[in-house]
Amino acid sequence: LLWAVYFDWADAAAASVAGAAWARVAFQILLEQFLWVPIYVALYDLPLASRMNGVPASLVPDVVASAWRPTIVASAQLWTPANVLVYSAPLEYRLLVSNIFDLAWNTINSDISAGCGVVEDECDVRNAAPRVARSR
């Protein structure tokens, strides 16, 4: 729901950008990477993933502080190329296109997160920072 609302807002904001379609796509990508994603990761993605992984609520601010920057960098590296296609799609199909990339990314992220160690007992997620995918 958050991403659907964001896509509507970003499309309305990009309507004021004069010039070619590529300029509006670039504006939306920049808006996402430098405004929306940092807020979304800090206030929703990292805290929720931490709590779902069993991190005590008192440690969530520490997880956000330590994982925020690497998560933003990884997000930009992965999603910037994908967003060229996402923001080039018509608004009514944008969430669908995004979800196709998100399904692939979450599959990769699940494989990475599940590989805590050779012996399953070695994986203590309660005191570890979560490996978080940017979910849409």
Coordinates of C-alpha atoms in Angstrom, one line a residue:
L1 CA 0.0 0.0 0.0
L2 CA 2.8 2.4 0.8
W3 CA 4.4 1.9 -2.6
A4 CA 1.1 2.3 -4.4
V5 CA 0.5 5.6 -2.7
Y6 CA 4.1 6.7 -3.3
F7 CA 3.9 5.9 -7.0
D8 CA 0.8 8.1 -7.4
W9 CA 2.5 10.9 -5.5
A10 CA 5.7 10.6 -7.5
D11 CA 3.8 10.6 -10.8
A12 CA 2.0 13.8 -9.8
A13 CA 5.3 15.4 -8.7
A14 CA 6.9 14.4 -12.0
A15 CA 4.1 16.0 -14.0
S16 CA 5.6 19.4 -13.3
V17 CA 9.0 18.4 -14.9
A18 CA 9.2 19.9 -18.3
G19 CA 10.9 18.2 -21.1
A20 CA 11.2 14.7 -22.5
A21 CA 9.9 11.5 -20.9
W22 CA 13.4 10.5 -19.8
A23 CA 13.6 13.7 -17.7
R24 CA 10.5 12.7 -15.8
V25 CA 11.8 9.1 -15.3
A26 CA 15.2 10.5 -14.0
F27 CA 13.3 12.9 -11.7
Q28 CA 11.2 10.0 -10.2
I29 CA 14.3 7.8 -9.7
L30 CA 16.2 10.6 -8.0
L31 CA 13.1 11.4 -5.9
E32 CA 12.8 7.7 -4.8
Q33 CA 16.5 7.2 -4.1
F34 CA 17.2 10.4 -2.2
L35 CA 13.8 11.2 -0.5
W36 CA 11.4 8.2 -0.3
V37 CA 13.7 5.2 0.2
P38 CA 15.8 6.7 3.1
I39 CA 12.6 7.5 5.0
Y40 CA 10.9 4.2 4.1
V41 CA 14.0 2.2 5.2
A42 CA 14.5 4.1 8.5
L43 CA 10.9 4.2 9.6
Y44 CA 9.4 1.0 8.2
D45 CA 11.6 -1.5 6.5
L46 CA 14.4 -2.0 9.0
P47 CA 12.3 -1.7 12.1
L48 CA 9.7 -4.1 10.8
A49 CA 12.2 -6.7 9.5
S50 CA 14.1 -6.4 12.8
R51 CA 11.1 -7.1 14.9
M52 CA 9.9 -10.0 12.7
N53 CA 13.4 -11.5 13.0
G54 CA 13.1 -11.4 16.8
V55 CA 15.2 -8.4 17.6
P56 CA 14.1 -6.9 20.9
A57 CA 12.4 -3.5 20.5
S58 CA 15.1 -1.8 22.5
L59 CA 17.7 -2.8 19.9
V60 CA 15.8 -1.7 16.9
P61 CA 17.3 1.9 16.9
D62 CA 20.8 0.3 16.9
V63 CA 19.9 -1.9 14.0
V64 CA 18.6 1.1 12.1
A65 CA 21.6 3.2 12.9
S66 CA 24.1 0.4 11.8
A67 CA 22.2 -0.9 8.8
W68 CA 20.6 2.2 7.3
R69 CA 23.5 3.4 5.1
P70 CA 24.5 0.0 3.7
T71 CA 20.8 -0.7 3.0
I72 CA 20.4 2.6 1.1
V73 CA 23.6 1.9 -0.9
A74 CA 22.5 -1.6 -1.8
S75 CA 19.1 -0.3 -2.7
A76 CA 20.5 2.2 -5.1
Q77 CA 22.8 -0.3 -6.7
L78 CA 20.0 -2.8 -7.3
W79 CA 17.0 -0.7 -7.9
T80 CA 18.3 2.1 -10.0
P81 CA 18.6 0.0 -13.2
A82 CA 15.2 -1.7 -12.4
N83 CA 13.6 1.7 -11.9
V84 CA 14.3 2.7 -15.4
L85 CA 11.8 0.1 -16.5
V86 CA 9.5 0.7 -13.5
Y87 CA 9.1 4.4 -14.1
S88 CA 8.9 4.0 -17.9
A89 CA 5.8 1.9 -17.5
P90 CA 2.4 3.5 -17.5
L91 CA 1.2 4.4 -13.9
E92 CA -1.5 1.7 -13.9
Y93 CA 1.2 -1.0 -14.6
R94 CA 4.0 0.5 -12.4
L95 CA 3.3 -1.5 -9.3
L96 CA 3.1 -4.7 -11.4
V97 CA 6.4 -4.1 -13.0
S98 CA 7.9 -3.2 -9.7
N99 CA 6.5 -6.4 -8.1
I100 CA 8.2 -8.6 -10.8
F101 CA 11.6 -7.1 -9.8
D102 CA 10.7 -7.3 -6.2
L103 CA 9.8 -11.0 -6.4
A104 CA 13.2 -11.7 -8.0
W105 CA 15.0 -9.6 -5.3
N106 CA 13.1 -11.2 -2.4
T107 CA 14.0 -14.6 -3.7
I108 CA 17.7 -13.7 -3.8
N109 CA 17.5 -12.0 -0.4
S110 CA 15.8 -15.1 1.1
D111 CA 18.6 -17.3 -0.2
I112 CA 21.2 -15.0 1.3
S113 CA 19.3 -14.6 4.6
A114 CA 18.8 -18.4 4.9
G115 CA 22.6 -19.0 4.5
C116 CA 23.5 -18.1 8.1
G117 CA 26.0 -21.0 8.5
V118 CA 26.6 -24.6 7.7
V119 CA 25.1 -25.7 11.0
E120 CA 21.6 -24.3 11.5
D121 CA 22.1 -23.9 15.2
E122 CA 24.8 -21.3 14.5
C123 CA 22.3 -18.8 13.1
D124 CA 21.1 -16.5 16.0
V125 CA 18.9 -13.9 14.4
R126 CA 17.7 -12.4 17.7
N127 CA 21.0 -10.4 18.2
A128 CA 21.9 -9.9 14.5
A129 CA 21.0 -7.1 12.2
P130 CA 18.5 -8.3 9.6
R131 CA 19.4 -8.6 6.0
V132 CA 16.6 -6.6 4.5
A133 CA 15.2 -6.3 1.1
R134 CA 13.4 -3.3 0.0
S135 CA 9.9 -4.6 -0.3
R136 CA 7.3 -2.9 -2.5

